[in-house]
PDB file of C-alpha atoms and ligand atoms in Angstrom:
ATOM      1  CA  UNK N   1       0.000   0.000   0.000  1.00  0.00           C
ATOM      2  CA  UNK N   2       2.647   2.070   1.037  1.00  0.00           C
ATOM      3  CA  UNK N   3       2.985   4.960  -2.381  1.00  0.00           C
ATOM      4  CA  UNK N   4      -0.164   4.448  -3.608  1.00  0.00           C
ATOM      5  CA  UNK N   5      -2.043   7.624  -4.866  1.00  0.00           C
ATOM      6  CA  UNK N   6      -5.520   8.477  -4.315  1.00  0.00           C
ATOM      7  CA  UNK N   7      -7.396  10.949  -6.156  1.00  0.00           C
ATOM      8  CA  UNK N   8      -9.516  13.218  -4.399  1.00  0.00           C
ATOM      9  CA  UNK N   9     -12.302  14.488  -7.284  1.00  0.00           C
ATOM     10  CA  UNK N  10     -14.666  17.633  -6.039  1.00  0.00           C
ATOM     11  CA  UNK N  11     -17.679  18.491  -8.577  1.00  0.00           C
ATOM     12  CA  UNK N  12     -19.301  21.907  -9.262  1.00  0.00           C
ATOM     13  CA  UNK N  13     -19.836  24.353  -6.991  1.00  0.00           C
ATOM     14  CA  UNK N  14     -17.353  23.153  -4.109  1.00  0.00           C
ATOM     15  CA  UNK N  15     -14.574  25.614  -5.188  1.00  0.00           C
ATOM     16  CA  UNK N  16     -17.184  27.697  -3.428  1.00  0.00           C
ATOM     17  CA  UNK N  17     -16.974  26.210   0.330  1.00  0.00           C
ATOM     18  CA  UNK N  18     -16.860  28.397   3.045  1.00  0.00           C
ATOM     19  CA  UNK N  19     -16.974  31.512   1.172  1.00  0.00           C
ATOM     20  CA  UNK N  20     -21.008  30.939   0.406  1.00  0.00           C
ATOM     21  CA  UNK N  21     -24.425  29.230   2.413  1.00  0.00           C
ATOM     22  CA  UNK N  22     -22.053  28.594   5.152  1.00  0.00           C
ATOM     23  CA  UNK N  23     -25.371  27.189   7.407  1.00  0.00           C
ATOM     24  CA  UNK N  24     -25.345  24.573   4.814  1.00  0.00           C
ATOM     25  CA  UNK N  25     -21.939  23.464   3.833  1.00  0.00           C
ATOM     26  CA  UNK N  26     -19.916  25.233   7.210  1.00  0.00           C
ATOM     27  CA  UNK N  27     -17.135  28.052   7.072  1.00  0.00           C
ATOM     28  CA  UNK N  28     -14.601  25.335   5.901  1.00  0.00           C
ATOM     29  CA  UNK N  29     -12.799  25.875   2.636  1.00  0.00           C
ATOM     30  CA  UNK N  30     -12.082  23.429  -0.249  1.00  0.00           C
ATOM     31  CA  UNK N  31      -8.352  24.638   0.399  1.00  0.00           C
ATOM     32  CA  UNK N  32      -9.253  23.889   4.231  1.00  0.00           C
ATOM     33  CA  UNK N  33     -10.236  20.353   2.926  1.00  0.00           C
ATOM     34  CA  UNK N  34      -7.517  19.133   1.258  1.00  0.00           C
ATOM     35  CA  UNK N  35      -4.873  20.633   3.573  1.00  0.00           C
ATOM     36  CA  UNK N  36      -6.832  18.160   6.500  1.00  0.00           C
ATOM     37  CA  UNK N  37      -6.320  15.582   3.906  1.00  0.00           C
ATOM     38  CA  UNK N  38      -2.681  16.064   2.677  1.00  0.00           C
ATOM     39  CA  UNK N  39      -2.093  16.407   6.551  1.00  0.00           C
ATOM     40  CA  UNK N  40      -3.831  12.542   7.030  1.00  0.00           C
ATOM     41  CA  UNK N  41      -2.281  11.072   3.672  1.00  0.00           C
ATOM     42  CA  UNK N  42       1.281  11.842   4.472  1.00  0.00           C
ATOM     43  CA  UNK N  43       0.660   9.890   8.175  1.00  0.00           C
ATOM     44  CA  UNK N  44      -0.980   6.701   6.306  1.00  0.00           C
ATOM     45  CA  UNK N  45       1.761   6.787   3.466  1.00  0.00           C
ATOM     46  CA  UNK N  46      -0.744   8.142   0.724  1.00  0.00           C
ATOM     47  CA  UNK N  47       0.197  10.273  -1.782  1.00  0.00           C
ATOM     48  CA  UNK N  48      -2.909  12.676  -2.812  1.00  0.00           C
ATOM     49  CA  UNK N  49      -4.177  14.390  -6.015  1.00  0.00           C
ATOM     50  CA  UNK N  50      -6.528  16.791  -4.668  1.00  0.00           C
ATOM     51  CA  UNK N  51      -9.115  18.098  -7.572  1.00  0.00           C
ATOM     52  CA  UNK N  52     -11.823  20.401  -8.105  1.00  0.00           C
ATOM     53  CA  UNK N  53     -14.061  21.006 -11.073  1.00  0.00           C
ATOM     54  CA  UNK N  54     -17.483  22.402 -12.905  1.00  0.00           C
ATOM     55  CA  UNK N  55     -17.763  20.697 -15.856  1.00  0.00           C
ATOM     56  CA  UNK N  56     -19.033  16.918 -15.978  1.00  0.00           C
ATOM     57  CA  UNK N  57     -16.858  16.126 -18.778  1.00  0.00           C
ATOM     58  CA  UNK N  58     -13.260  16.990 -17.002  1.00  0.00           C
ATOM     59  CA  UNK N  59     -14.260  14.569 -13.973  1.00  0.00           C
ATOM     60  CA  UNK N  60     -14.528  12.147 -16.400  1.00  0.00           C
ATOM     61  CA  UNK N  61     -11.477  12.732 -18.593  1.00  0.00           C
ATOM     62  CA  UNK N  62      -9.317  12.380 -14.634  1.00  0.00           C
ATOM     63  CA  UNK N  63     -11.380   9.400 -13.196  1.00  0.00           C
ATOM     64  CA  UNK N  64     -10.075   8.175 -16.599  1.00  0.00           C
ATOM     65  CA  UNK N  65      -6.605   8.463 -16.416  1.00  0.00           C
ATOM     66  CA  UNK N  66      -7.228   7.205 -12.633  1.00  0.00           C
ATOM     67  CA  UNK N  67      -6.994   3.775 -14.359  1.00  0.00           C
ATOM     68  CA  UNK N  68      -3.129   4.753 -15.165  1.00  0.00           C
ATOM     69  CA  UNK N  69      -2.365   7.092 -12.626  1.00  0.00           C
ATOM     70  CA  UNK N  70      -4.134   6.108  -9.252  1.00  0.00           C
ATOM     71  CA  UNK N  71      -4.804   3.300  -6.759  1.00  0.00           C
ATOM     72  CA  UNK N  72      -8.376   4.196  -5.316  1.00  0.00           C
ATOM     73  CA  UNK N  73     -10.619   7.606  -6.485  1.00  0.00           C
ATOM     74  CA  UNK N  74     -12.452   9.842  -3.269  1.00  0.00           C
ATOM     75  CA  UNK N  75     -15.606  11.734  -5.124  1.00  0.00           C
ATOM     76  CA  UNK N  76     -17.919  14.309  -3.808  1.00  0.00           C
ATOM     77  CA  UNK N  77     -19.775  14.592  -7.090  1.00  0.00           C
ATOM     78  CA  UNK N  78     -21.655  17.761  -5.987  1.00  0.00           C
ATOM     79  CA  UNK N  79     -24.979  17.453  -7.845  1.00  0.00           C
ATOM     80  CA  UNK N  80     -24.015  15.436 -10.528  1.00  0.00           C
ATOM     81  CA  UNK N  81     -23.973  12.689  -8.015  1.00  0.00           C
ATOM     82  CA  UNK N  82     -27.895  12.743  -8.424  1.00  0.00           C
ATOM     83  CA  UNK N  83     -27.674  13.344 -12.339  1.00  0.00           C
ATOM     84  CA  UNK N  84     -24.777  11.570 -14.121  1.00  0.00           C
ATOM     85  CA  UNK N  85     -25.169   8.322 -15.891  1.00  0.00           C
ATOM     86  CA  UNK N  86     -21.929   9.260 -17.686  1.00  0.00           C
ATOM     87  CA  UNK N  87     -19.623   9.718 -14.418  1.00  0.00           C
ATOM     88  CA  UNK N  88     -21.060   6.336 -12.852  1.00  0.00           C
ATOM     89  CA  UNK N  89     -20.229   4.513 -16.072  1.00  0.00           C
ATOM     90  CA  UNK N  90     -16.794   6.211 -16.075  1.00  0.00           C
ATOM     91  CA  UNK N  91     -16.080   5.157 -12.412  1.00  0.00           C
ATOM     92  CA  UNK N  92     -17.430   1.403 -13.587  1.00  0.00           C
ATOM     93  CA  UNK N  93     -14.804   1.574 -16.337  1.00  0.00           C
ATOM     94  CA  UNK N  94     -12.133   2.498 -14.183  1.00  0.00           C
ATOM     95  CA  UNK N  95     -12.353  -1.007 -11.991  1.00  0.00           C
ATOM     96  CA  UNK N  96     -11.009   0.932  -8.914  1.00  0.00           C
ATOM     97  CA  UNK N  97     -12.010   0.853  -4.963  1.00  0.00           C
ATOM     98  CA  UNK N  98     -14.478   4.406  -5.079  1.00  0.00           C
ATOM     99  CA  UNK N  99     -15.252   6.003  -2.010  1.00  0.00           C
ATOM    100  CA  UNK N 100     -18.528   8.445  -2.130  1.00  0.00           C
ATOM    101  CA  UNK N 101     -17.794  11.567   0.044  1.00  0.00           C
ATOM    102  CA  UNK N 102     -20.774  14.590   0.815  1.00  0.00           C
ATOM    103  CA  UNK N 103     -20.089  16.954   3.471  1.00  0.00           C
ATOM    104  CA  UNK N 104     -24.150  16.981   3.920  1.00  0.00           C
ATOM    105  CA  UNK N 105     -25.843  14.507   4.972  1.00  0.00           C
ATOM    106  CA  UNK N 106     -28.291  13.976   1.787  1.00  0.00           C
ATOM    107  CA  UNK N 107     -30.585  12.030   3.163  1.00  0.00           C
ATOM    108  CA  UNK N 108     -31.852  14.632   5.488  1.00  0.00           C
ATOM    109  CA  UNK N 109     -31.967  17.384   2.699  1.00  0.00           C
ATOM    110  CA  UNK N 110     -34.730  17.220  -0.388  1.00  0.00           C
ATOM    111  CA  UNK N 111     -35.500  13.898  -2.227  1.00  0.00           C
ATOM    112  CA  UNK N 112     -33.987  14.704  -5.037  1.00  0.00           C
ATOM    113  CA  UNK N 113     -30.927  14.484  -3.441  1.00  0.00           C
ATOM    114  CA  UNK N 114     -31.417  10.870  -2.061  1.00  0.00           C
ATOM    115  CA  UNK N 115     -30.552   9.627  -5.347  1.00  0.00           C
ATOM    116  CA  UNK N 116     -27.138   8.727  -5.956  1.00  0.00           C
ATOM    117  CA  UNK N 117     -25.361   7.359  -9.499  1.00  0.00           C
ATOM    118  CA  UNK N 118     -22.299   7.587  -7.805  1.00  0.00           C
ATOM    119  CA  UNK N 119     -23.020   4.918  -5.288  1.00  0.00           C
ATOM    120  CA  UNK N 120     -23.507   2.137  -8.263  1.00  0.00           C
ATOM    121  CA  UNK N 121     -19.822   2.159  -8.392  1.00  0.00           C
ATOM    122  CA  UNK N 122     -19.442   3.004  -4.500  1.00  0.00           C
ATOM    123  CA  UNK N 123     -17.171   0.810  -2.518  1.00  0.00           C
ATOM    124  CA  UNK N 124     -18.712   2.999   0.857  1.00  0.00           C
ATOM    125  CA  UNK N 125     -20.293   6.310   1.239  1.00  0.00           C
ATOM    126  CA  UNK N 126     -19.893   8.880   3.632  1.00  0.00           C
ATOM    127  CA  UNK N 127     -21.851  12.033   4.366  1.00  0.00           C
ATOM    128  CA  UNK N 128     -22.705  14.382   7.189  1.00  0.00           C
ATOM    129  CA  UNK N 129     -19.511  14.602   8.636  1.00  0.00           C
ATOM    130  CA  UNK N 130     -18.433  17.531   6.694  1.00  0.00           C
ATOM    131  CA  UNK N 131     -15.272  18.263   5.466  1.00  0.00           C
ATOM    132  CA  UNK N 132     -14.113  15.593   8.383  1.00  0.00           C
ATOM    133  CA  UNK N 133     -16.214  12.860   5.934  1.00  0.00           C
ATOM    134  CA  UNK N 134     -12.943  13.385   3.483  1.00  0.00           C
ATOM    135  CA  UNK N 135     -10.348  11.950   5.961  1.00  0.00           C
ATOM    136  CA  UNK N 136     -12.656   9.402   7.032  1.00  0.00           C
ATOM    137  CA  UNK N 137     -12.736   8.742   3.378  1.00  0.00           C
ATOM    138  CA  UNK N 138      -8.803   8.120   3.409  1.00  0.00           C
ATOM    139  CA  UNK N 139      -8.543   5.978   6.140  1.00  0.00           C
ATOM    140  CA  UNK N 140     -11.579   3.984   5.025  1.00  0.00           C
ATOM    141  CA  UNK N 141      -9.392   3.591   1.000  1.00  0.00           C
ATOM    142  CA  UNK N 142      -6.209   2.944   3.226  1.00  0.00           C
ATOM    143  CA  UNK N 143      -7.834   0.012   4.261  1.00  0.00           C
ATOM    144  CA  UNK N 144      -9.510  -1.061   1.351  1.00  0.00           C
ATOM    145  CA  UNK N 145      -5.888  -1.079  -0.746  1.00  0.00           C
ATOM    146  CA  UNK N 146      -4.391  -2.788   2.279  1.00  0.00           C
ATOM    147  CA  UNK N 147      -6.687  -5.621   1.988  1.00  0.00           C
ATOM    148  CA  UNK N 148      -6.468  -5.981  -1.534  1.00  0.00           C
ATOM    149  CA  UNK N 149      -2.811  -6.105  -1.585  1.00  0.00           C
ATOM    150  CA  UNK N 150      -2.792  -8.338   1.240  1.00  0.00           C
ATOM    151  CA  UNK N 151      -5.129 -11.385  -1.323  1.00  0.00           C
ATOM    152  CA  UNK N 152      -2.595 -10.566  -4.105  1.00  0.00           C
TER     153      UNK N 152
HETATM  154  O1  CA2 C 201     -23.202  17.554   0.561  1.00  0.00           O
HETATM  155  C1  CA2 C 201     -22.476  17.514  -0.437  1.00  0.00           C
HETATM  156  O2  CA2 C 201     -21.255  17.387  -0.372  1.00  0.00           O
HETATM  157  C2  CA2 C 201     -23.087  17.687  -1.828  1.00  0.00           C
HETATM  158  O3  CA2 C 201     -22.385  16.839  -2.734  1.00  0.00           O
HETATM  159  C3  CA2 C 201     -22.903  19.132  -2.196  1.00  0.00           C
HETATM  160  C4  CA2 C 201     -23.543  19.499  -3.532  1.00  0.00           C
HETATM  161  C5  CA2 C 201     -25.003  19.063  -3.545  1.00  0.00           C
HETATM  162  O4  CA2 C 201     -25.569  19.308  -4.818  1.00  0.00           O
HETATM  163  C6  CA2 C 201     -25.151  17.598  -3.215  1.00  0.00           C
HETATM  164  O5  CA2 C 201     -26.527  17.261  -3.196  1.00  0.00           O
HETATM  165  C7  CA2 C 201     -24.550  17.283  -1.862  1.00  0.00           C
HETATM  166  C8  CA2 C 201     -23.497  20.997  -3.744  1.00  0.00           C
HETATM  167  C9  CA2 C 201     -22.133  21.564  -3.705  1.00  0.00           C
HETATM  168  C10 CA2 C 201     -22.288  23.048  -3.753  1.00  0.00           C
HETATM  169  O6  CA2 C 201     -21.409  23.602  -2.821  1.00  0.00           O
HETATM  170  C11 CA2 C 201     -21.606  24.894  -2.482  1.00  0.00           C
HETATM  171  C12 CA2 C 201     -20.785  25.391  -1.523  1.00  0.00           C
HETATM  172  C13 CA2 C 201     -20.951  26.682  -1.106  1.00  0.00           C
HETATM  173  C14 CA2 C 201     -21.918  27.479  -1.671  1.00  0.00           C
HETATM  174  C15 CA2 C 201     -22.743  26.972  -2.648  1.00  0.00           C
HETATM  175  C16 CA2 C 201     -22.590  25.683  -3.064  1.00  0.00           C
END
């Protein structure tokens, strides 16, 4: 396990964290984020590619290259989590460990949310814990690459 790299993919709308509806998504920015996570990677032997973007068809183009360049993906899909056909088949196509992140918890929020694509190629989901859910989300992939090394 030890050098493997996990990508860390954040859809639209998260570049604005903590700078907008802070009663829904807290004061916590996305740089806030992945500094907790480089922080949490470095003490479990990750390396991390932290990413952030808008448009449906770059998360696909980097979940990808995952398939060359990564060991597990991390993906708080923003609302294309309850939309995209297209990023669920890309994760499929990928054939690595996927860990759903949301910093809300969805379930509580409107039903429209309560749909996930994502989680069709979802090793585990985690949401409600904020931008604490993403570090949960590393340790949770440490283990998951552990244990697959460990049957190899
Ligand atoms: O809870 C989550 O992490 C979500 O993935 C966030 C998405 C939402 O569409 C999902 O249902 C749940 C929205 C991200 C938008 O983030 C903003 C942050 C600050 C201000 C406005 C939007």
């Amino acid at each position: 396990m030890a050098g493997a790299t996990i990508l860390v993919l954040n859809g639209p709308n998260l570049n604005l964290l903590g700078v907008r509806e802070p009663a829904t998504y807290g004061r916590e920015t996305l740089a806030d984020i992945e500094e907790a996570c480089l922080e949490h990677a470095a003490e479990l032997g990750l390396s991390l590619d932290f990413r952030q973007s808008n448009h449906e068809g770059q998360l696909i183009d980097w979940i990808q290259e995952a398939r060359e360049n990564a060991d597990g993906i991390i993906l708080n899909a923003g609302a294309y989590t309850h939309t995209s056909i297209a990023i669920l088949d890309a994760l499929k196509a990928a054939e690595l460990p996927v860990i759903e992140v949301h910093l809300s918890n969805i379930y509580r929020r409107e039903a429209f949310r309560h749909t996930s694509y994502v989680s069709g190629a979802a090793n585990g989901i985690i949401c409600g814990f904020g931008g604490h859910g993403y570090v949960l989300a590393l340790a949770a992939m440490a283990r998951l690459i552990a244990a697959a090394t460990d049957h190899d």
